[in-house]
PDB file of C-alpha atoms in Angstrom:
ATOM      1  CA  UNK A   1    -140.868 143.090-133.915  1.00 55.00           C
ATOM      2  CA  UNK A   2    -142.925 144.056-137.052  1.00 77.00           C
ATOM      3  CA  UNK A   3    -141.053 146.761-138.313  1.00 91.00           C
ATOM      4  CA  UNK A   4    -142.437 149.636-139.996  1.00 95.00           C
ATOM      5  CA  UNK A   5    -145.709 148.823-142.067  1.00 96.00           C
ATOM      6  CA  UNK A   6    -147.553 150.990-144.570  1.00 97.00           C
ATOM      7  CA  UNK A   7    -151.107 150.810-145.758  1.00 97.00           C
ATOM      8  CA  UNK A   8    -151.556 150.923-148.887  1.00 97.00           C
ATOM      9  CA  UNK A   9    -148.865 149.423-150.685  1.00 96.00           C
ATOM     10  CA  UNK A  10    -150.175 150.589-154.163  1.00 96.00           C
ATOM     11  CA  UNK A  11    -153.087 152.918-154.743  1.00 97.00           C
ATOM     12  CA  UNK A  12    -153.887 154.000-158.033  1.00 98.00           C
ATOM     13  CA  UNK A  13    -156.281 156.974-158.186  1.00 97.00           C
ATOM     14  CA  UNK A  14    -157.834 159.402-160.891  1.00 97.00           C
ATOM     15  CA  UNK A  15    -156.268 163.294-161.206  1.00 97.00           C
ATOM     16  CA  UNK A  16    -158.061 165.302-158.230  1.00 97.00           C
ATOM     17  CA  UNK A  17    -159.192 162.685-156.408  1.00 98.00           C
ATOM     18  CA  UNK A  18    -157.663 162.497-152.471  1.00 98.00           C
ATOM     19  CA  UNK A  19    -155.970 159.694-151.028  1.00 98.00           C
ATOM     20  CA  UNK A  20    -154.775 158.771-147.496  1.00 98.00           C
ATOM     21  CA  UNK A  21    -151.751 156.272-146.475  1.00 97.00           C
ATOM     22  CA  UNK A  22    -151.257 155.450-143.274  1.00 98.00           C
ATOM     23  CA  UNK A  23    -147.797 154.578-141.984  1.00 98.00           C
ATOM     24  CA  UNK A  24    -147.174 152.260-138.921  1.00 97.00           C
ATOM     25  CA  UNK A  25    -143.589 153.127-136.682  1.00 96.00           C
ATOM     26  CA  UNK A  26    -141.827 150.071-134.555  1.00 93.00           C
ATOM     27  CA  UNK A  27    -143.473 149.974-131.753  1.00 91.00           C
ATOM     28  CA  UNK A  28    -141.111 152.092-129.008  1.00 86.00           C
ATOM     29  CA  UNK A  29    -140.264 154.775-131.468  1.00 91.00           C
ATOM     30  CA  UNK A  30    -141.034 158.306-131.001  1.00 91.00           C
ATOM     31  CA  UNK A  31    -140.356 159.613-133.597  1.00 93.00           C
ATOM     32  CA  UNK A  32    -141.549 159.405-137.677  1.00 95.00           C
ATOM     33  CA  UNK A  33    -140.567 160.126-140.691  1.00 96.00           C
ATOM     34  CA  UNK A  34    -142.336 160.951-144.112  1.00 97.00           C
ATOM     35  CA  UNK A  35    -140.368 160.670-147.290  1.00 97.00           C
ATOM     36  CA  UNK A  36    -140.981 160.936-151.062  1.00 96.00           C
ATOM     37  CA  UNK A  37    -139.203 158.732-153.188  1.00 95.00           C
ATOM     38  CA  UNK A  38    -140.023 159.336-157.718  1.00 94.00           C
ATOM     39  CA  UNK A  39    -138.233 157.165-160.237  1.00 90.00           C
ATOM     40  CA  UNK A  40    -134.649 157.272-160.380  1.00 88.00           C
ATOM     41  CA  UNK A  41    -134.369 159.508-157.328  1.00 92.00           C
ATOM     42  CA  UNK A  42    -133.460 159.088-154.068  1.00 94.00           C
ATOM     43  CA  UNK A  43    -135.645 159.720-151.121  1.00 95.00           C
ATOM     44  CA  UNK A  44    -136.845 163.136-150.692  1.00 95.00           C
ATOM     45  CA  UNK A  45    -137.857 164.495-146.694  1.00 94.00           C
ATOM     46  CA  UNK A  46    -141.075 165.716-146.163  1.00 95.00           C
ATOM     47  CA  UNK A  47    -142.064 165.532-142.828  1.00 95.00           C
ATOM     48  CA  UNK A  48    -141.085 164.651-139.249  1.00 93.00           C
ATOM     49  CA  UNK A  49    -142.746 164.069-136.204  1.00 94.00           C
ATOM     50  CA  UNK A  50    -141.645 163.399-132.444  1.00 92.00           C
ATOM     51  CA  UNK A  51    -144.229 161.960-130.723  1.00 92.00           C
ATOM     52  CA  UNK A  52    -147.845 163.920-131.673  1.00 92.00           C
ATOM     53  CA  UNK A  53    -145.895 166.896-132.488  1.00 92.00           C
ATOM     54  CA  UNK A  54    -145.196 167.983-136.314  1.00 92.00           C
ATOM     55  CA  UNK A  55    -141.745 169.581-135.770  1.00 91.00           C
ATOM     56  CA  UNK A  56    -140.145 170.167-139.246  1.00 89.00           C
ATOM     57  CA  UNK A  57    -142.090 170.296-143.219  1.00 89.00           C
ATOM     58  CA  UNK A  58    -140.113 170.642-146.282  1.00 89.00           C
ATOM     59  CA  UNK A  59    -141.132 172.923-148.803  1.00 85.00           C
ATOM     60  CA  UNK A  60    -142.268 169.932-151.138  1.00 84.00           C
ATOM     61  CA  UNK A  61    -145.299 169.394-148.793  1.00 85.00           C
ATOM     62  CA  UNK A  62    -147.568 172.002-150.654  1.00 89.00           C
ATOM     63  CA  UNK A  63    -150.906 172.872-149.037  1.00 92.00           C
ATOM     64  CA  UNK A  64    -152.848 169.969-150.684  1.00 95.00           C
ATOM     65  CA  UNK A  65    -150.503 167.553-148.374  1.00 96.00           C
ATOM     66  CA  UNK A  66    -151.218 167.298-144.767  1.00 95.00           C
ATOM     67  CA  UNK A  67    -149.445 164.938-142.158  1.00 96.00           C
ATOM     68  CA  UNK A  68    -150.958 163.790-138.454  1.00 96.00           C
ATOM     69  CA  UNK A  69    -150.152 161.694-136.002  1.00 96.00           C
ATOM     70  CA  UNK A  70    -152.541 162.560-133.318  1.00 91.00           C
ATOM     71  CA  UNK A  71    -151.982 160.118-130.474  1.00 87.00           C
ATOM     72  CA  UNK A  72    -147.969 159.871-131.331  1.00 86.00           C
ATOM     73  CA  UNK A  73    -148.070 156.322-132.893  1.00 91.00           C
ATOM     74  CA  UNK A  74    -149.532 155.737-136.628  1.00 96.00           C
ATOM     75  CA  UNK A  75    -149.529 158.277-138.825  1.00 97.00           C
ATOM     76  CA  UNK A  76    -151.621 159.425-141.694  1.00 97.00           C
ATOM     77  CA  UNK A  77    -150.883 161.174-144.782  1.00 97.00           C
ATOM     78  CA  UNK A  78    -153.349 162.708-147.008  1.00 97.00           C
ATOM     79  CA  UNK A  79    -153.121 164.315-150.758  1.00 97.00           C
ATOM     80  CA  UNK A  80    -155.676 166.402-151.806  1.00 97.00           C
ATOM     81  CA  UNK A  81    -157.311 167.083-155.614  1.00 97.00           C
ATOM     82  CA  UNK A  82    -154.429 164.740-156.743  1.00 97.00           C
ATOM     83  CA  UNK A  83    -152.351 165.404-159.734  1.00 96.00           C
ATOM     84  CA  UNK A  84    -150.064 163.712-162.282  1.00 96.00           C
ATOM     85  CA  UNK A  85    -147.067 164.655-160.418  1.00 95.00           C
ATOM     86  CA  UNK A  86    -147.597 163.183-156.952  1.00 96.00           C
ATOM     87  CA  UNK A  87    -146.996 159.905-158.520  1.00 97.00           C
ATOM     88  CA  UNK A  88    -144.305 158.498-156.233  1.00 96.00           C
ATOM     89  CA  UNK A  89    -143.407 155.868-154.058  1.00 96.00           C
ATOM     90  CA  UNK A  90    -144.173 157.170-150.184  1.00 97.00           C
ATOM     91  CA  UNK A  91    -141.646 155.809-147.828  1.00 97.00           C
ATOM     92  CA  UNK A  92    -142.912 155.942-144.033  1.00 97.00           C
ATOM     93  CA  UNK A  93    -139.586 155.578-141.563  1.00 96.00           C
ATOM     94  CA  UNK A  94    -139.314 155.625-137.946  1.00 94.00           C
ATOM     95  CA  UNK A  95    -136.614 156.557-134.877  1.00 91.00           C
ATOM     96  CA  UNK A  96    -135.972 156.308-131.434  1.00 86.00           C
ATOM     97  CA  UNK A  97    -134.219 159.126-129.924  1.00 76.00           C
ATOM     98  CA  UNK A  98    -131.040 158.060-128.231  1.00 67.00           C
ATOM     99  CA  UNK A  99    -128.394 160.246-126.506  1.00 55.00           C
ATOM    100  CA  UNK A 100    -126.659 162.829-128.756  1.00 60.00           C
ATOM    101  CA  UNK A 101    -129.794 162.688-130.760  1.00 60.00           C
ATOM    102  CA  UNK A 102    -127.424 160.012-133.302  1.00 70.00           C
ATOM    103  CA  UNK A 103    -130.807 158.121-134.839  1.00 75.00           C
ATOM    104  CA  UNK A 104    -131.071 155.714-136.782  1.00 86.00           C
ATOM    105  CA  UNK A 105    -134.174 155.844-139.111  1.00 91.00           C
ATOM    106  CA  UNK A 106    -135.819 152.760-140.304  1.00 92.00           C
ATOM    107  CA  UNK A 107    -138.316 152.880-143.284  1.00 94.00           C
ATOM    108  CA  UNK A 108    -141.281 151.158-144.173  1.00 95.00           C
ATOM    109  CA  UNK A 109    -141.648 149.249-147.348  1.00 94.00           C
ATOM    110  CA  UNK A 110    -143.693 152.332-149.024  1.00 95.00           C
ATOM    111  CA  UNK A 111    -146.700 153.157-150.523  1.00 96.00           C
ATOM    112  CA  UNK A 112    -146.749 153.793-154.177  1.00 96.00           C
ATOM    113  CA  UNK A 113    -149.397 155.971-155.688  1.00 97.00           C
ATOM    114  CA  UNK A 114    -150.128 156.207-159.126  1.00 97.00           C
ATOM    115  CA  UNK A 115    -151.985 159.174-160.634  1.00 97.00           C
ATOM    116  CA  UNK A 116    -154.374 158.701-163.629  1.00 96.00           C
TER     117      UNK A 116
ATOM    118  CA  UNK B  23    -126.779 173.348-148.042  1.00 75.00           C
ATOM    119  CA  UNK B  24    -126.531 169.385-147.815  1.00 81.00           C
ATOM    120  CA  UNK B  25    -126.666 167.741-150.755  1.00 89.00           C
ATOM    121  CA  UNK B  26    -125.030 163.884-151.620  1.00 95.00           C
ATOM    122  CA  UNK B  27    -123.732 163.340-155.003  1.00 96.00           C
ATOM    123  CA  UNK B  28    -123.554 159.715-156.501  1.00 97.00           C
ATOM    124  CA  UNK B  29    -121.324 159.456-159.445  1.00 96.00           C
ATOM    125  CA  UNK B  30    -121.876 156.338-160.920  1.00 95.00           C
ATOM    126  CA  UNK B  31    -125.959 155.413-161.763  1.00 96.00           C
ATOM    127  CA  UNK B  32    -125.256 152.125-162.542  1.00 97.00           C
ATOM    128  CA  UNK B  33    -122.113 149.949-161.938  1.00 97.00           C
ATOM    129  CA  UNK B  34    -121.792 145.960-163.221  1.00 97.00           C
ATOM    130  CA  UNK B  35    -119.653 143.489-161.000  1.00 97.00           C
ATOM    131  CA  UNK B  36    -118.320 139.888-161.445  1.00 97.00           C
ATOM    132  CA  UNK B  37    -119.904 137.740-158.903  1.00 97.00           C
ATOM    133  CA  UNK B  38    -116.783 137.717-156.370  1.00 97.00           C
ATOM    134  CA  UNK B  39    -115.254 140.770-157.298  1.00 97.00           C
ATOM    135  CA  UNK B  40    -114.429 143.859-155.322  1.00 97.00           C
ATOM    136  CA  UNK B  41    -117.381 146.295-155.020  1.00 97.00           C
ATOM    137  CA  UNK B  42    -116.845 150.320-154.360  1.00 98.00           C
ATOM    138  CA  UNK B  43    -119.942 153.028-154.512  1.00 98.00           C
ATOM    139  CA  UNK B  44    -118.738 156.361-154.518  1.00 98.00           C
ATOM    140  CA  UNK B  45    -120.433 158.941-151.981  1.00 98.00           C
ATOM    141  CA  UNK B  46    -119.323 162.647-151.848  1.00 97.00           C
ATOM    142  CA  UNK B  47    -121.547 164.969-149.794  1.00 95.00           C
ATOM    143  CA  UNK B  48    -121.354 168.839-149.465  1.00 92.00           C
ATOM    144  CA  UNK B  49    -121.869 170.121-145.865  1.00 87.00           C
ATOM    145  CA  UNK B  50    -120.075 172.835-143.236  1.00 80.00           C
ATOM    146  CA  UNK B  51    -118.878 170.435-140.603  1.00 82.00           C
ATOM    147  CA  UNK B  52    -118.973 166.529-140.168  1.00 83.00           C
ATOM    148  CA  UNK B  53    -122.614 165.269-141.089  1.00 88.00           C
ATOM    149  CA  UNK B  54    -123.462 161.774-139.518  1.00 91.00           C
ATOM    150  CA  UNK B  55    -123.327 159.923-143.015  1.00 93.00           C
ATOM    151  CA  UNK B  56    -125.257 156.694-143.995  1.00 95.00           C
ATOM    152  CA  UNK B  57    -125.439 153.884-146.632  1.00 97.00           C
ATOM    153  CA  UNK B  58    -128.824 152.285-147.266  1.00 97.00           C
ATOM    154  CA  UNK B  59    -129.710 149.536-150.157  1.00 97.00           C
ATOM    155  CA  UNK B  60    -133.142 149.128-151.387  1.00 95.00           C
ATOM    156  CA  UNK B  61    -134.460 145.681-153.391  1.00 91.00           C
ATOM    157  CA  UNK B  62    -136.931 146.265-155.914  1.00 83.00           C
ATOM    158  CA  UNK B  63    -140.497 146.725-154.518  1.00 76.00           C
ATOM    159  CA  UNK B  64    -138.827 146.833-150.918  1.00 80.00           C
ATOM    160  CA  UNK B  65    -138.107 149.828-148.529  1.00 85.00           C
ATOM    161  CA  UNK B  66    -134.279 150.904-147.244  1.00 93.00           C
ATOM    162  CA  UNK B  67    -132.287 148.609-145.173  1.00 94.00           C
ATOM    163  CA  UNK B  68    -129.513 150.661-143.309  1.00 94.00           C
ATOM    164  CA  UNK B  69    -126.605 149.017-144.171  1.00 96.00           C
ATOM    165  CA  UNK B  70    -124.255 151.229-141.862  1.00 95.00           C
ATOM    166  CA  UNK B  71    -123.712 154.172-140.660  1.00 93.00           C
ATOM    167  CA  UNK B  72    -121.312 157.516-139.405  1.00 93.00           C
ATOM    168  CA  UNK B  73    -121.167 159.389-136.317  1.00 90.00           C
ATOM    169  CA  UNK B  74    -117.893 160.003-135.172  1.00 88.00           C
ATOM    170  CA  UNK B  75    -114.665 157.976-134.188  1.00 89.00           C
ATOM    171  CA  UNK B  76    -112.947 155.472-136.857  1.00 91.00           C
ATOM    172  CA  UNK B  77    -113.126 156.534-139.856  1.00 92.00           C
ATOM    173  CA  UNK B  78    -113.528 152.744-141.243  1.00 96.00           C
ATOM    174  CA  UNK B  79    -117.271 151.893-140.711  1.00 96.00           C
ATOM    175  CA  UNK B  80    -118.209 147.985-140.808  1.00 96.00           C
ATOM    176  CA  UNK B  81    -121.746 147.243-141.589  1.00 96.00           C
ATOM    177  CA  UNK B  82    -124.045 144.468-141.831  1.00 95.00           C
ATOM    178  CA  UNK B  83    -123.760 142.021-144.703  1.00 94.00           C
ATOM    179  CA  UNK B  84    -119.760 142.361-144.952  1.00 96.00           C
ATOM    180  CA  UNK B  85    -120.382 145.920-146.388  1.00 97.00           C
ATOM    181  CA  UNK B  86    -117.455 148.809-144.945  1.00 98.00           C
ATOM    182  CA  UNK B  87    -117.443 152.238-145.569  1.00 98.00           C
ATOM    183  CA  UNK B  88    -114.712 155.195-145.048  1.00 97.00           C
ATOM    184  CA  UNK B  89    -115.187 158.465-144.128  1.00 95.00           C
ATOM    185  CA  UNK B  90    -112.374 160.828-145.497  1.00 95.00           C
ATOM    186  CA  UNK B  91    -112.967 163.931-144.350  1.00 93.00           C
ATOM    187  CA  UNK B  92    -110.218 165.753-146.836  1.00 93.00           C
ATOM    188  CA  UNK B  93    -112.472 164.273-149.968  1.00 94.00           C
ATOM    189  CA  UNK B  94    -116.013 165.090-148.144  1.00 94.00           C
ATOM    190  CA  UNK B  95    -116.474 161.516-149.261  1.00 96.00           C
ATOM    191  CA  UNK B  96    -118.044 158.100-147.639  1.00 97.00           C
ATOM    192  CA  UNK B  97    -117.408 155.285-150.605  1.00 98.00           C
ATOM    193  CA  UNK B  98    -118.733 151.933-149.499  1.00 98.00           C
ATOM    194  CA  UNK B  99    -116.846 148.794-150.390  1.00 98.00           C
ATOM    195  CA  UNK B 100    -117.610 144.923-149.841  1.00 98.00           C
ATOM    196  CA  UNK B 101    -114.352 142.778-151.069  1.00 97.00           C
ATOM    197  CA  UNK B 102    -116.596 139.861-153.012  1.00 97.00           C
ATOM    198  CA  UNK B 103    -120.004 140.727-154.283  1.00 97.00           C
ATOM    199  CA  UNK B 104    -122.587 137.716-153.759  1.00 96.00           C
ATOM    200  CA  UNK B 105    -125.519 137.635-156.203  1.00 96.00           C
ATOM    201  CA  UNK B 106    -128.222 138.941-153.680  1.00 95.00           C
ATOM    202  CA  UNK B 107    -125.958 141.679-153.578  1.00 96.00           C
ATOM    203  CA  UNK B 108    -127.602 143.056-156.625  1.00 97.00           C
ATOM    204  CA  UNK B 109    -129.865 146.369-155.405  1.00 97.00           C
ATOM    205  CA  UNK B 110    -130.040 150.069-155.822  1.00 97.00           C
ATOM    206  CA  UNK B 111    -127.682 151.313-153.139  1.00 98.00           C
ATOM    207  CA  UNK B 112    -128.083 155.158-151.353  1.00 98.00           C
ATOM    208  CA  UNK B 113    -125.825 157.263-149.805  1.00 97.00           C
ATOM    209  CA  UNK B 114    -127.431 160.158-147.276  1.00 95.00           C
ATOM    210  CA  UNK B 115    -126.240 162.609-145.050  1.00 93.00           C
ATOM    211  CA  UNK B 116    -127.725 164.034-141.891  1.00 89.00           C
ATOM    212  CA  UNK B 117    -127.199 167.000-140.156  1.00 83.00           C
ATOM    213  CA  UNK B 118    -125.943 167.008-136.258  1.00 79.00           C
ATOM    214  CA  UNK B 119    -127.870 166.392-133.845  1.00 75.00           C
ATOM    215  CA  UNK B 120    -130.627 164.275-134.782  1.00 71.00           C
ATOM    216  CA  UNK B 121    -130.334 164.150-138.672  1.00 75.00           C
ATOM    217  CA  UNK B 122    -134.236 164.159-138.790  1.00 81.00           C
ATOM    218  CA  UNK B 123    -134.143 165.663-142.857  1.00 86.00           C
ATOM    219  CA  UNK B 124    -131.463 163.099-144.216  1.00 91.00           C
ATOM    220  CA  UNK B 125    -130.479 164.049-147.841  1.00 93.00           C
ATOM    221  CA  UNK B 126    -130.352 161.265-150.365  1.00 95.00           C
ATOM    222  CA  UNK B 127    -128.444 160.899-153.017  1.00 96.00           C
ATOM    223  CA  UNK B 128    -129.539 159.542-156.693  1.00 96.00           C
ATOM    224  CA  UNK B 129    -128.766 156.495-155.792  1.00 97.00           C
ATOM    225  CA  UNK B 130    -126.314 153.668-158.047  1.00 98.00           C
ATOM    226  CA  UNK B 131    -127.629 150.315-159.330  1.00 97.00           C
ATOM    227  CA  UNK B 132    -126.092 147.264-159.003  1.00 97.00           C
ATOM    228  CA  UNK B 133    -126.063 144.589-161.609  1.00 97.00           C
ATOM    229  CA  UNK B 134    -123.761 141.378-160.481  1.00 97.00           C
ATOM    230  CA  UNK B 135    -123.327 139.284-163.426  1.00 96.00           C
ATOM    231  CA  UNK B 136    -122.351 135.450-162.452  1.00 91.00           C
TER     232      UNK B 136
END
């Protein structure tokens, strides 16, 4: 078992430019997880998916983020016309849905973008 | 509302000592609670977890937790810190079922000093 993997694990990019990461779940899980993580915070949610679906976005993923996963297993996340603020690590996690829904998420080692 | 608050950003142990991170969390009923350490340039590692049940958690790495329902608190403690112990450790909550949006909290450093 690989884990989760993410793709990039840095990117630096200029102000308005768009970048994509690309987050890989454990194999049997069907669900994933999108987080953003800036310095001296802790995680913040973005995004979920179960399977293909997009079933939850926080109000942090403004309309120059989008999220897909369109055949339920890697997932792509894309940030459009960049800015200075979306500096951040991007943690990728993933899920298996069990009974009583108790999951346990497991994250990726993260992606972190730097804006110029 | 969920929200986690971590107390203490940074916290300095004798290698060997006794180790306890304080959690409190604000939520309407019993969240499924978590503890998760992250290395530098490395993602989370769950470390352990709350559903239900005991209140006394054990977790990987000889990490334990306690849920005290009266304090809305989940403080993790490990009786002698090891050198690799050394991490930024995060508390998060999750709402029932599912907990797909944890909340994190801010997160407290540890330095362990030989």
């Amino acid at each position: 078992d690989t884990g989760v993997s993410q793709n990039p694990r840095h990117k630096i990019t200029k102000r308005g430019q768009n970048v994509t990461f690309r987050c890989d779940p454990i194999s049997e899980h069907n669900r994933l997880y999108w987080y953003r993580q800036t310095l001296g915070q802790g995680p913040e949610f973005l995004t979920y998916f179960q399977n293909e679906a997009q079933l939850e976005k926080s109000r942090l993923l403004s309309d120059r983020f989008s999220a897909e996963r369109p055949k339920g297993s890697f997932s792509t996340l894309e940030i459009q016309r960049t800015e200075q603020g979306d500096s951040a690590m991007y943690l990728c996690a993933s899920s298996t849905t069990s009974d009583r829904g108790r999951n346990e998420q497991f994250f990726g080692p993260g992606t972190r973008l730097t804006v110029l | 509302a969920q929200s986690v608050t971590q107390p203490d950003i940074h916290i300095t142990v004798s290698e060997g000592a006794s180790l306890e991170l304080r959690c409190n969390y604000s939520y309407g009923a019993t969240p499924y609670l978590f503890w998760y350490v992250q290395s530098p340039g490395q993602g989370l590692q769950l470390l352990l977890k709350y559903f239900s049940g005991d209140t006394l958690v054990q977790g990987i790495k000889g990490f334990e937790a306690e849920f005290k329902r009266s304090q809305s608190s989940f403080n993790l403690r490990k009786p002698s810190v090891h050198w690799s112990d050394a991490a930024e450790y995060f508390c998060a909550v999750g709402a029932p079922p599912g907990a797909n949006n944890l909340f994190f909290g801010t997160g407290t450093r540890l330095t362990v000093i030989p």
